Coordinates of C-alpha atoms and ligand atoms in Angstrom, one line a residue:
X52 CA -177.8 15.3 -63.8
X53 CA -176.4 17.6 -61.3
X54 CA -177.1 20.8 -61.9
X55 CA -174.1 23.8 -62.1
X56 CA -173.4 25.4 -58.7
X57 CA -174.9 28.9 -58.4
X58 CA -174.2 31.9 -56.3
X59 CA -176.8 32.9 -53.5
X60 CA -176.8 36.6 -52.5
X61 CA -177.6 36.5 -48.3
X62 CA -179.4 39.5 -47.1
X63 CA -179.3 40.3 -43.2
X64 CA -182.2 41.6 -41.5
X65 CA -181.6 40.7 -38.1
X66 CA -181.0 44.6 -36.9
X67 CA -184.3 45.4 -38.8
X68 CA -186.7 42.6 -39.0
X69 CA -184.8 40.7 -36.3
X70 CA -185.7 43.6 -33.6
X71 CA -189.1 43.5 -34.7
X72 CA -189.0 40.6 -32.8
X73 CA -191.6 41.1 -29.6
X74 CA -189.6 42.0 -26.5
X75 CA -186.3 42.6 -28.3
X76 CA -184.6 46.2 -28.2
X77 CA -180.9 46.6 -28.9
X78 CA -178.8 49.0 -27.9
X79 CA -176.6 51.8 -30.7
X80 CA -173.5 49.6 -29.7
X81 CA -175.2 46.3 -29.9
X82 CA -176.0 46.6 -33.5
X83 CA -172.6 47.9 -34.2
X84 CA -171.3 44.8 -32.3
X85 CA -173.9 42.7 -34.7
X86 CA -173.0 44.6 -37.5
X87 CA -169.4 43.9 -37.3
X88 CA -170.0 40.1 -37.0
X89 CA -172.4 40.1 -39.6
X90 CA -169.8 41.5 -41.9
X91 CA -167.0 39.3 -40.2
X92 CA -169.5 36.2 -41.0
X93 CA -169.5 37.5 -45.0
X94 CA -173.2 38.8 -45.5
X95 CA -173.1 40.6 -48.6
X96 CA -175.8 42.9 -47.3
X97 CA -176.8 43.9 -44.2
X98 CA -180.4 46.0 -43.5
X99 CA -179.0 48.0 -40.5
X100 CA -182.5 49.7 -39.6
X101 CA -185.7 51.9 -40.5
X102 CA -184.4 55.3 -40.3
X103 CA -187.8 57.3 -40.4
X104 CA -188.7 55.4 -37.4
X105 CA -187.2 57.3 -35.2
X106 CA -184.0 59.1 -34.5
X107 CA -182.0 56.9 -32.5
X108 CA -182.6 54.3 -35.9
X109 CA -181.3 57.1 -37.9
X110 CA -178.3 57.5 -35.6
X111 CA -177.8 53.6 -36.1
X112 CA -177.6 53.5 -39.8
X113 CA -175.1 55.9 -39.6
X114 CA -173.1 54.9 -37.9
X115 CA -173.4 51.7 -39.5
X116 CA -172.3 52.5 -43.0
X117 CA -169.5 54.9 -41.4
X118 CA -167.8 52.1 -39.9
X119 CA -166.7 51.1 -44.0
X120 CA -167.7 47.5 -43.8
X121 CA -167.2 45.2 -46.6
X122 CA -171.1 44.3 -46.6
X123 CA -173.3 46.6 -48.3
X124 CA -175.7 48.5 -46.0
X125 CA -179.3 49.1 -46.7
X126 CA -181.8 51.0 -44.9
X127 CA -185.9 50.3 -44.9
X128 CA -188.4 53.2 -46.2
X129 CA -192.0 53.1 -47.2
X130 CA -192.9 54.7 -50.0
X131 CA -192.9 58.4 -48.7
X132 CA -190.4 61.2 -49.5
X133 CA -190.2 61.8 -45.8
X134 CA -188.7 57.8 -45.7
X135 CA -186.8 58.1 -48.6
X136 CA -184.8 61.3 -47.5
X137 CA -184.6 59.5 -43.9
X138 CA -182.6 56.4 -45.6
X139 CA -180.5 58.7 -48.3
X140 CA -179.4 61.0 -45.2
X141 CA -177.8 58.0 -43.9
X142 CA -176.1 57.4 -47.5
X143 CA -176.7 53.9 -47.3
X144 CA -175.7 51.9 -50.5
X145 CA -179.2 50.2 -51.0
X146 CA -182.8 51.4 -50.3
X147 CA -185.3 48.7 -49.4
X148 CA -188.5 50.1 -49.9
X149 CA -192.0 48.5 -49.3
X150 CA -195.7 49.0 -49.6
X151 CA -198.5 47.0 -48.9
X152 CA -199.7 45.8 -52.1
X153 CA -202.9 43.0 -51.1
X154 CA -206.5 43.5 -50.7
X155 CA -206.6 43.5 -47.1
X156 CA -203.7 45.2 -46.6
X157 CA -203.7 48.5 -48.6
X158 CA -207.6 48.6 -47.3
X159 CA -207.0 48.2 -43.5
X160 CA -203.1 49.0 -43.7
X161 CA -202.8 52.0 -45.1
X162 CA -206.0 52.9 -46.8
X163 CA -204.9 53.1 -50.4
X164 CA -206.3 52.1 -53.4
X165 CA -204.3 49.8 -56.0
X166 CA -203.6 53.1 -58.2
X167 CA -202.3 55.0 -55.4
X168 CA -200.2 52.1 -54.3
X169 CA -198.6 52.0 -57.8
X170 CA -198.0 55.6 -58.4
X171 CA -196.9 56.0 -54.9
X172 CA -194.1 52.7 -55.8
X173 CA -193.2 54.1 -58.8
X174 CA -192.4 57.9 -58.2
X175 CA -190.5 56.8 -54.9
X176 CA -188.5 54.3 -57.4
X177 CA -187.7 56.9 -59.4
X178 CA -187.0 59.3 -56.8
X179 CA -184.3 57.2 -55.0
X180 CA -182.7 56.3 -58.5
X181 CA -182.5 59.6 -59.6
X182 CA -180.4 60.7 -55.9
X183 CA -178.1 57.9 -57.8
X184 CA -178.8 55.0 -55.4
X185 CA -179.6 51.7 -55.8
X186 CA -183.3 50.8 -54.9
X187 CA -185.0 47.2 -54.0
X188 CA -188.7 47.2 -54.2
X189 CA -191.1 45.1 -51.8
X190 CA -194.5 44.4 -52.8
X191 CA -195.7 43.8 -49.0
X192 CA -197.7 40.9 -47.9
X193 CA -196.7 39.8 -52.2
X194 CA -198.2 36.2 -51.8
X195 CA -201.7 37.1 -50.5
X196 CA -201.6 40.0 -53.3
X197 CA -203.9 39.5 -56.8
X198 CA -201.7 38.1 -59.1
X199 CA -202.8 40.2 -61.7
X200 CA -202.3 43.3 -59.6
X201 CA -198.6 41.8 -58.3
X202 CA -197.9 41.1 -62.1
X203 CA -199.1 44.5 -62.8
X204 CA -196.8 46.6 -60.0
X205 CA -193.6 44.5 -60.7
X206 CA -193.2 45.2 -64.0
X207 CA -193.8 49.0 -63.5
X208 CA -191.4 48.7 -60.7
X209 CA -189.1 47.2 -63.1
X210 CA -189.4 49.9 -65.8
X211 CA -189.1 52.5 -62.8
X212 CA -185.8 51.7 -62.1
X213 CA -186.0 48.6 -59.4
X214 CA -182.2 47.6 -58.9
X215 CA -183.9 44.1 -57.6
X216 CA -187.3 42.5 -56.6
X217 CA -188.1 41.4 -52.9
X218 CA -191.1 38.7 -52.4
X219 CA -192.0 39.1 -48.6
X220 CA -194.4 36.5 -47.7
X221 CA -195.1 38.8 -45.0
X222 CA -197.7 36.1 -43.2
X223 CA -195.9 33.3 -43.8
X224 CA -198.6 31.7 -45.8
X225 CA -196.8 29.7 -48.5
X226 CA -196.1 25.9 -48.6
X227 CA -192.8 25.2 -51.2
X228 CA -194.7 24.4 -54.3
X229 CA -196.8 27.6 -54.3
X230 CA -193.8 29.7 -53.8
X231 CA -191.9 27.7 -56.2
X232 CA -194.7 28.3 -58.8
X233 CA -194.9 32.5 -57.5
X234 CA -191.3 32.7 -58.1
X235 CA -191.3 30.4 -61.8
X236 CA -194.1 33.2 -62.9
X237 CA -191.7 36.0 -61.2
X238 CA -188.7 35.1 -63.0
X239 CA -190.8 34.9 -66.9
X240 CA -190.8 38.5 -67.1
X241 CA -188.5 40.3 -64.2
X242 CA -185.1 40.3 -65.4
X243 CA -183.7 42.0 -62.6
X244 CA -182.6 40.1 -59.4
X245 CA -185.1 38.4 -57.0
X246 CA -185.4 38.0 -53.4
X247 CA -187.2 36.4 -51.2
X248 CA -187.9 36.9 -47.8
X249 CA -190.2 34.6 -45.7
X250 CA -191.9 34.5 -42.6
X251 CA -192.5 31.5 -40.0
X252 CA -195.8 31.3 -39.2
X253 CA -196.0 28.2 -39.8
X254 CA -192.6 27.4 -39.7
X255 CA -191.8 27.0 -43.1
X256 CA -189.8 29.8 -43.5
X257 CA -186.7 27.8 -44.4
X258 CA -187.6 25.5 -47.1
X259 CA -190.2 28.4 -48.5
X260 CA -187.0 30.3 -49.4
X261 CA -185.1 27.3 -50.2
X262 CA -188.1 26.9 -53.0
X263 CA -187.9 30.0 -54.4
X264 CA -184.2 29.4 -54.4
X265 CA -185.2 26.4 -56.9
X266 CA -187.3 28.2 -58.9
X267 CA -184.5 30.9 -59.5
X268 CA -184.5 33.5 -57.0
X269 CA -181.0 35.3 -56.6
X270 CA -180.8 36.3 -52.6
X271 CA -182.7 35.6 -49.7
X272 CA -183.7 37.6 -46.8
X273 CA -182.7 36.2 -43.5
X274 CA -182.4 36.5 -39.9
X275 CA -179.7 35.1 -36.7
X276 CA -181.4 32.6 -35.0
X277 CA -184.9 33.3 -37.3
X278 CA -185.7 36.1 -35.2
X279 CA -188.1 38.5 -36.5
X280 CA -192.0 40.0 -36.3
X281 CA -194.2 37.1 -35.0
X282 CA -192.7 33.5 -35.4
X283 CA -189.5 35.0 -37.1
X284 CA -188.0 35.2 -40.5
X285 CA -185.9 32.6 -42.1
X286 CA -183.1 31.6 -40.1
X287 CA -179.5 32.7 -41.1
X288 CA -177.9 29.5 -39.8
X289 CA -180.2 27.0 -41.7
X290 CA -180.6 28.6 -45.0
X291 CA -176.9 29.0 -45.6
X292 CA -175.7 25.9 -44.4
X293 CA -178.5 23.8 -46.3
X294 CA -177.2 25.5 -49.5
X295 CA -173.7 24.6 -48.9
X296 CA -174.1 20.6 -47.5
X297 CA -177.5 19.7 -49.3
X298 CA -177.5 21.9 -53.0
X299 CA -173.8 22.3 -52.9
X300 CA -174.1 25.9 -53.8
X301 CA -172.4 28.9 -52.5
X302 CA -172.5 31.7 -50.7
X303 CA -169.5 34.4 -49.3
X304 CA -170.6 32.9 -45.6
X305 CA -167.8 31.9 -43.2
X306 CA -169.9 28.9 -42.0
X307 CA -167.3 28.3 -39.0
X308 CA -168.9 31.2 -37.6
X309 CA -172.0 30.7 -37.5
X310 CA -172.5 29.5 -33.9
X311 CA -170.6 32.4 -32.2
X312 CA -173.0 34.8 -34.6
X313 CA -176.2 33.2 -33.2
X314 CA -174.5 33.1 -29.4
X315 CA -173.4 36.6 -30.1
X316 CA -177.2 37.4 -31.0
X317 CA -179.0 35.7 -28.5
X318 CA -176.8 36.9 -25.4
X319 CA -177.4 40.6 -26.8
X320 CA -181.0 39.9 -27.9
X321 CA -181.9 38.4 -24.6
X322 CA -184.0 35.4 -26.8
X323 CA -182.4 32.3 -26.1
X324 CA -182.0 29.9 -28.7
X325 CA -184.4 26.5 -28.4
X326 CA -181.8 23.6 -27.1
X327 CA -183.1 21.3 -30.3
X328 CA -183.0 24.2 -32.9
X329 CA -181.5 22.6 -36.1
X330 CA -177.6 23.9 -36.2
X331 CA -177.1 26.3 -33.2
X332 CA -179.4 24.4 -30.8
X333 CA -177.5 23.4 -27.6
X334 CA -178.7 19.9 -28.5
X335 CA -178.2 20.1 -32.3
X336 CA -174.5 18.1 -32.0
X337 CA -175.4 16.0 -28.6
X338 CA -176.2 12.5 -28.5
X339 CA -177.1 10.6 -25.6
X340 CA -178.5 7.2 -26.5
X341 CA -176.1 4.2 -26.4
X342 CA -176.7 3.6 -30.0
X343 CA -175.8 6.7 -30.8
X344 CA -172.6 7.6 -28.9
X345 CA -170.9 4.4 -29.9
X346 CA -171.8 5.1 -33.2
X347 CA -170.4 8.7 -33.4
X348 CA -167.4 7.8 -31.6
X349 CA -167.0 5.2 -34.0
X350 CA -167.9 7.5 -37.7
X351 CA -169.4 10.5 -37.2
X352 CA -171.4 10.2 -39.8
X353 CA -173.6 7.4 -38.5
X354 CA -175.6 10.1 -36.9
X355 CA -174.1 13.3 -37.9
X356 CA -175.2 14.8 -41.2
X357 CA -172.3 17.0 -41.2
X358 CA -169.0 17.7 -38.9
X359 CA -169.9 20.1 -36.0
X360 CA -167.1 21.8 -37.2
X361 CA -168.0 23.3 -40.3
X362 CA -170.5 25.7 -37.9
X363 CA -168.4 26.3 -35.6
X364 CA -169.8 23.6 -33.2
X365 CA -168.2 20.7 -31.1
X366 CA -170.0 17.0 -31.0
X367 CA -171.5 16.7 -27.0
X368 CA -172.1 13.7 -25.3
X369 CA -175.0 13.4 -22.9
X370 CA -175.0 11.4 -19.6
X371 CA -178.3 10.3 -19.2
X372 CA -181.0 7.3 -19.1
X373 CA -180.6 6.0 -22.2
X374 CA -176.7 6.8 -22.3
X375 CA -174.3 4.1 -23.4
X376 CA -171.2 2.8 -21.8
X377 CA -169.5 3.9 -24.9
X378 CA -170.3 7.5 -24.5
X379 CA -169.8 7.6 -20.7
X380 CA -166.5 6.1 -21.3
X381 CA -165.8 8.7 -23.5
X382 CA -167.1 11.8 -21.5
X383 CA -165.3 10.8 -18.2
X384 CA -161.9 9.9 -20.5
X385 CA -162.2 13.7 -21.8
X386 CA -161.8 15.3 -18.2
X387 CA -159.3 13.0 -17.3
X388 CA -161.1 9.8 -15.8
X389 CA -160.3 6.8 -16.3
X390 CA -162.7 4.0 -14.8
X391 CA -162.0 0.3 -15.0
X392 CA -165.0 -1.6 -16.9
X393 CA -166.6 -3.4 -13.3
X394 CA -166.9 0.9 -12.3
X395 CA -167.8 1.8 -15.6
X396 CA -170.9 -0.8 -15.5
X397 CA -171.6 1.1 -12.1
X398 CA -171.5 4.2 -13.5
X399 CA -173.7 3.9 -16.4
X400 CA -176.2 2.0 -14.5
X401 CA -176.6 4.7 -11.6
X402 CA -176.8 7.4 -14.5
X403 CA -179.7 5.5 -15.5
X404 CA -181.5 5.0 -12.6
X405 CA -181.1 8.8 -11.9
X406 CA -182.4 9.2 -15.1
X407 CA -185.4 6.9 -15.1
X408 CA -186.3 8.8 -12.2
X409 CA -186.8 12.2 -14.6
X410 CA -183.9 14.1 -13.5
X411 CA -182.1 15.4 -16.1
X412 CA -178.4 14.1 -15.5
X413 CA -175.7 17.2 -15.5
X414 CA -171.8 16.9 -15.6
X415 CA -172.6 17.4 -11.8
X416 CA -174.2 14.6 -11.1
X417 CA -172.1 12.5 -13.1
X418 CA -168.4 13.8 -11.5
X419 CA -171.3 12.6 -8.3
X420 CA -171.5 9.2 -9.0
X421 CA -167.8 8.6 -10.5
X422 CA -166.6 9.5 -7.6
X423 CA -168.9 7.4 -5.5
X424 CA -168.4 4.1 -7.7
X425 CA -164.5 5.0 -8.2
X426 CA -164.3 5.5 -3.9
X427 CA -162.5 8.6 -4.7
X428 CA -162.8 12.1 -4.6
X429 CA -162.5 12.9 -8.3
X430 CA -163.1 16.0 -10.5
X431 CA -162.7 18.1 -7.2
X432 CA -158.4 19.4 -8.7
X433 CA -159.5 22.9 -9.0
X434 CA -157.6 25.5 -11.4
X435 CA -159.9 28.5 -9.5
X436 CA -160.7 28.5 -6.0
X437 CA -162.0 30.6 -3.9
X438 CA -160.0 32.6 -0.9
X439 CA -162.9 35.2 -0.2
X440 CA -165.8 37.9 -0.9
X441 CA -167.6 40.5 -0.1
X442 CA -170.8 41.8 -1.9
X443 CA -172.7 45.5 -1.3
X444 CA -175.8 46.4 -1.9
X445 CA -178.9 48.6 -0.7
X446 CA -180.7 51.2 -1.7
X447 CA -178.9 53.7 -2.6
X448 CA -175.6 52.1 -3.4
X449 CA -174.6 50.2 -7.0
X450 CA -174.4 46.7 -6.2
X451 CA -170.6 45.8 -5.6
X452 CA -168.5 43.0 -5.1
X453 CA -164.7 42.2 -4.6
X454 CA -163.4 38.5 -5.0
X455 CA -160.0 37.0 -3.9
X456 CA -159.8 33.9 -6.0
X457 CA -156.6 31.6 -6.7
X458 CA -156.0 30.7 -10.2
X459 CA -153.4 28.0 -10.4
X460 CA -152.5 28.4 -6.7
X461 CA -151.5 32.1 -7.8
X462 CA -153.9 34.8 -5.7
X463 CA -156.2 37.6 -7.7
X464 CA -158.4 40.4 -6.2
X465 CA -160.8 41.8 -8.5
X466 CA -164.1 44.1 -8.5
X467 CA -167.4 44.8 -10.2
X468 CA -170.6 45.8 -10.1
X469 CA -173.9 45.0 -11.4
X470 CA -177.6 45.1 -11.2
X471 CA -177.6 42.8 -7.8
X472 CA -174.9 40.9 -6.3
X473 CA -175.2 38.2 -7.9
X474 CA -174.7 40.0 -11.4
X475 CA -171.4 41.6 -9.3
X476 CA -169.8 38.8 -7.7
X477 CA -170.1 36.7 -11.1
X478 CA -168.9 39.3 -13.4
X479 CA -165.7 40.1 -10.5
X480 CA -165.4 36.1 -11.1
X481 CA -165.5 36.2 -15.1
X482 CA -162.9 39.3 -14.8
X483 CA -160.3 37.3 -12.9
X484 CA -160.3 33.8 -15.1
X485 CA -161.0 36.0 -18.5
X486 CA -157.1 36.4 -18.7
X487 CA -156.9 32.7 -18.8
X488 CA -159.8 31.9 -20.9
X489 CA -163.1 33.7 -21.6
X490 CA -165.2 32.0 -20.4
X491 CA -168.8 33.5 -19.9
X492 CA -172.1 32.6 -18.0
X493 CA -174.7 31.5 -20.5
X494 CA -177.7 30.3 -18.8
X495 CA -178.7 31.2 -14.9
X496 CA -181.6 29.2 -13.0
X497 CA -182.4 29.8 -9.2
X498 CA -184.9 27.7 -7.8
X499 CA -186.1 27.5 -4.0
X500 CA -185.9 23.5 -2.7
X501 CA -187.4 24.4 0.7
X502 CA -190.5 27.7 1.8
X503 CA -189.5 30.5 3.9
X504 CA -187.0 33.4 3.9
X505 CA -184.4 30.7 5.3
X506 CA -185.0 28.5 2.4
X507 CA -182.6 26.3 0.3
X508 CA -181.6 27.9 -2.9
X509 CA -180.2 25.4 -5.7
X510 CA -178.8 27.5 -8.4
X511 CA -178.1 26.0 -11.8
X512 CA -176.1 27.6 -14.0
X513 CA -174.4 26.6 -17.6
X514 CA -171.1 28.2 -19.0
X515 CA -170.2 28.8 -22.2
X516 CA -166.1 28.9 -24.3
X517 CA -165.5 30.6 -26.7
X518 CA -165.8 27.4 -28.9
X519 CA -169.3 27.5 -27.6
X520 CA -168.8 24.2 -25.2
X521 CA -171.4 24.6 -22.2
X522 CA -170.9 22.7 -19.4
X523 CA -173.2 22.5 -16.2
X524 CA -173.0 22.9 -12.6
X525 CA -175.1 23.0 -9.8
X526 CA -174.6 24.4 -5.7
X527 CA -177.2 24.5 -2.7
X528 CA -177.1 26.6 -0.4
X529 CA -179.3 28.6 2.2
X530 CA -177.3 31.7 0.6
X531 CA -177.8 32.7 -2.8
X532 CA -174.9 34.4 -3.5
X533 CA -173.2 31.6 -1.7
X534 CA -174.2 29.3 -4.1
X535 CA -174.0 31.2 -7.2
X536 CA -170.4 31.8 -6.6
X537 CA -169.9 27.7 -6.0
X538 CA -171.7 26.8 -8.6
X539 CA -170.0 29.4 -11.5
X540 CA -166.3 28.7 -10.4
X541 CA -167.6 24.6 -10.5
X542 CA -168.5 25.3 -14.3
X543 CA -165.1 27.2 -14.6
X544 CA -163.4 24.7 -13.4
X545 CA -165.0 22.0 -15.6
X546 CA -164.5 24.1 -18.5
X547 CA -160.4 24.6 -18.1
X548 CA -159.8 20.9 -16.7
X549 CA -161.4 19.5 -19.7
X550 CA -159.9 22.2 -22.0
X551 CA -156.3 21.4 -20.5
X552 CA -157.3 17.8 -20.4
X553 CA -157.6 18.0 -23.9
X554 CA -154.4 20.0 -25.0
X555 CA -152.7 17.2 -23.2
X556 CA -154.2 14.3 -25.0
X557 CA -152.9 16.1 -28.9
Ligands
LIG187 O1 -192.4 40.9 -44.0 C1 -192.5 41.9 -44.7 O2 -193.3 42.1 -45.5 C2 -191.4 43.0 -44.5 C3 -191.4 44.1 -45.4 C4 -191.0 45.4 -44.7 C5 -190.6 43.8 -46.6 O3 -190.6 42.8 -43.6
LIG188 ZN1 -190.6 40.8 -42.7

């Protein structure tokens, strides 16, 4: 029997939660940025920040809920007046407020005994309703909490006032069938909305939520790319688009943009995304084993569960060892190159024996051996080349440098500066072929091939459209800048050739 699609409420917490996240610390106008494409992406709320925490967080939520986005804004409090006039000085539409409500917690967390944990809950419920704004109430660390005490301060959170309920399972200690049964119990006598908002440590944060989703609860907490305290909350990117493909239920997110979001997120955030991470991975559309790509080329679906697409995401395939002619075929056709089947044979079996000998095959290496098998110079037509530069730097001077490039045989000058001149020369670079397509540098590895001050630097670099395509290049030189330069107008150039390559095939 198939059950009557429902309505899933998403809350945000990637500019709360999310910069819990060790190491991570963003900016006033990086959270506006996030803000906006949180709102863009169709969150319904987003938490923008703890404004008791400090003043700069105050100044965020602020400025937040001024900017008049469609997405509600909610701000964090504990249970404290001090909190509460923190978050309604920000006149946020929603007050989240939490307090630690298990043994070990309201012992060693705040030192509170269960009364003072309830009267505290309740007179701050009331307090925020009464300044005639709309409260949520967290129960903190809810599934390692008594459940006669949990049953106990939810309903007098409910007859305080409680807009809706949030179940953080703050340690991330829940398997699916014990939250599912929590949230059953939950739902018997709370007849205000539920949320739930889980934890990964022990990566389970997904289908927890998903469980409580079954068992009735009405939004769930998330966060871009699962960032969050520890192992991270539920991730934005999975949640949502399991409850449109697998449950067929909705939600008011734009799922085409979900992959910009998380890009968006990590380059700000400075956490990278893990290459197989299910949906925004850089591996989660790629497929490099013969099987595989013929397949895919053939009906996606043979090993696609749903159309890149629909996240925002192109389908990728991988030279490599266990690469078939199919896929090589396919690669090499989309930049323009066109093998006959004796070099194709050549080609795929020299990717593999690069391969079998551990080396991860880039576009690089296979342009490389093309153009060995093929007795031609290939993939060298350039849109960008390089006429000259000129980098500064010392001690007391801002790292500078000016590039005279060529873009379709037409000459640019540009300038910039940066941290080093590497950061200068590549961002003068990124000015000059931004007006043709913005393309930017996603991933930056130097590594030293020989010792000494002289040595051979071989810098590897991957670059990123804006339909989130990355492609890879690679330069050596005994000159770092040298071959950072080399290697990022290489990417650029793979990028736009394959790009025009394939406006010309439609
Ligand atoms: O994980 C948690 O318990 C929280 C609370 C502040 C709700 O983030
Ligand atoms: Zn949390």
């Amino acid at each position: 029997m198939t059950q009557p699609s429902r309505y899933i409420k998403i809350l945000d917490t990637t500019l709360r939660d999310g910069e819990q996240t060790p190491g991570v610390s963003l900016t006033l106008e990086n959270k506006i940025e996030i803000a906006q494409q949180l709102n863009k992406l169709g969150v319904d709320v987003i938490e923008a920040g703890f404004p008791s925490s400090s003043e700069g967080e105050r100044k965020v939520v602020k400025e937040i809920k001024k900017i008049g986005l469609t997405s509600q804004i909610c701000a964090l409090s504990r249970c404290t007046r001090k909190d509460i006039d923190a978050a309604l000085d920000c006149d946020v539409d929603l007050i989240h407020i939490f307090i630690p409500t298990s043994p070990v917690q309201m012992k060693y967390a705040v030192n509170m005994t269960p009364e003072q944990v309830l009267s505290s809950a309740t007179e701050s419920i009331q307090y925020i309703k009464k300044c005639g704004v709309k409260c949520e109430f967290s129960p903190m660390d809810a599934t390692r909490t008594e459940m006669p005490f949990l049953r106990q301060i939810c309903k007098a959170a409910q007859d305080a006032g409680m807009n809706s309920l949030n179940i953080p399972d703050t340690v991330g200690c829940m398997i699916p069938r014990t939250i599912f049964e929590l949230f059953k119990e939950l739902k018997s006598f709370i007849k205000v909305p539920i949320s739930v908002h889980c934890h990964n440590d022990f990566g389970l944060a997904v289908a927890n939520s998903l469980a409580a989703v079954e068992a009735g609860a009405d939004q769930i907490h998330v966060a871009v790319n699962g960032l969050g305290e520890r192992a991270g909350n539920a991730a934005l990117e999975e949640v949502v688009t399991t409850l449109h493909v697998v449950y067929d239920y909705k939600t008011n997110i734009n799922t085409r943009l979900l992959y910009s979001t998380s890009r968006l997120v990590s380059s700000l955030s400075g956490v990278s995304v893990q290459v197989n991470k299910a949906i925004v991975g850089e591996n989660a559309f790629a497929h490099e084993s013969g099987i595989h790509t013929r397949g895919v080329t053939e009906q996606p679906l043979t090993f696609e569960p749903i159309s890149p697409e629909i996240v925002g995401r192109t389908r990728k395939l991988v030279a490599g060892k266990l690469a078939g002619t199919r896929g090589i075929q396919v690669e090499l056709n989309e930049i323009g190159i066109h093998p006959n089947e004796t070099q194709l044979t050549e080609i795929v079996q020299r990717v593999k024996e690069l391969g079998d000998k551990g080396k991860a095959v880039t576009d690089a290496d296979l342009i490389a051996i093309t153009s060995a098998v093929m007795g031609q110079v290939i993939g060298k037509e350039k849109i960008v080349d390089l006429c000259d530069m000129a980098v500064i730097t010392g001690i007391k001077v801002i790292p500078t440098a000016s590039v005279r490039l060529t873009i379709d045989g037409k000459e640019y000058v540009a300038s910039e500066t940066g941290v080093g001149p590497v950061d200068a020369v590549l961002k003068a670079i990124q000015k000059l072929t931004g007006n043709i397509e913005k393309i930017k540098l996603s991933e930056y590895r130097l590594e030293a091939i020989t010792g000494g001050s002289n040595a051979v630097a071989e810098v590897i670099i991957k670059v990123e459209d804006e339909k989130g395509n990355i492609f890879s290049a690679r330069a050596t030189r005994e000159d770092i800048v040298m071959a950072s330069v080399e290697a990022m107008i290489d990417g650029i150039n793979k990028c736009l050739l394959k790009n025009r390559n394939k406006g010309k095939k439609q």
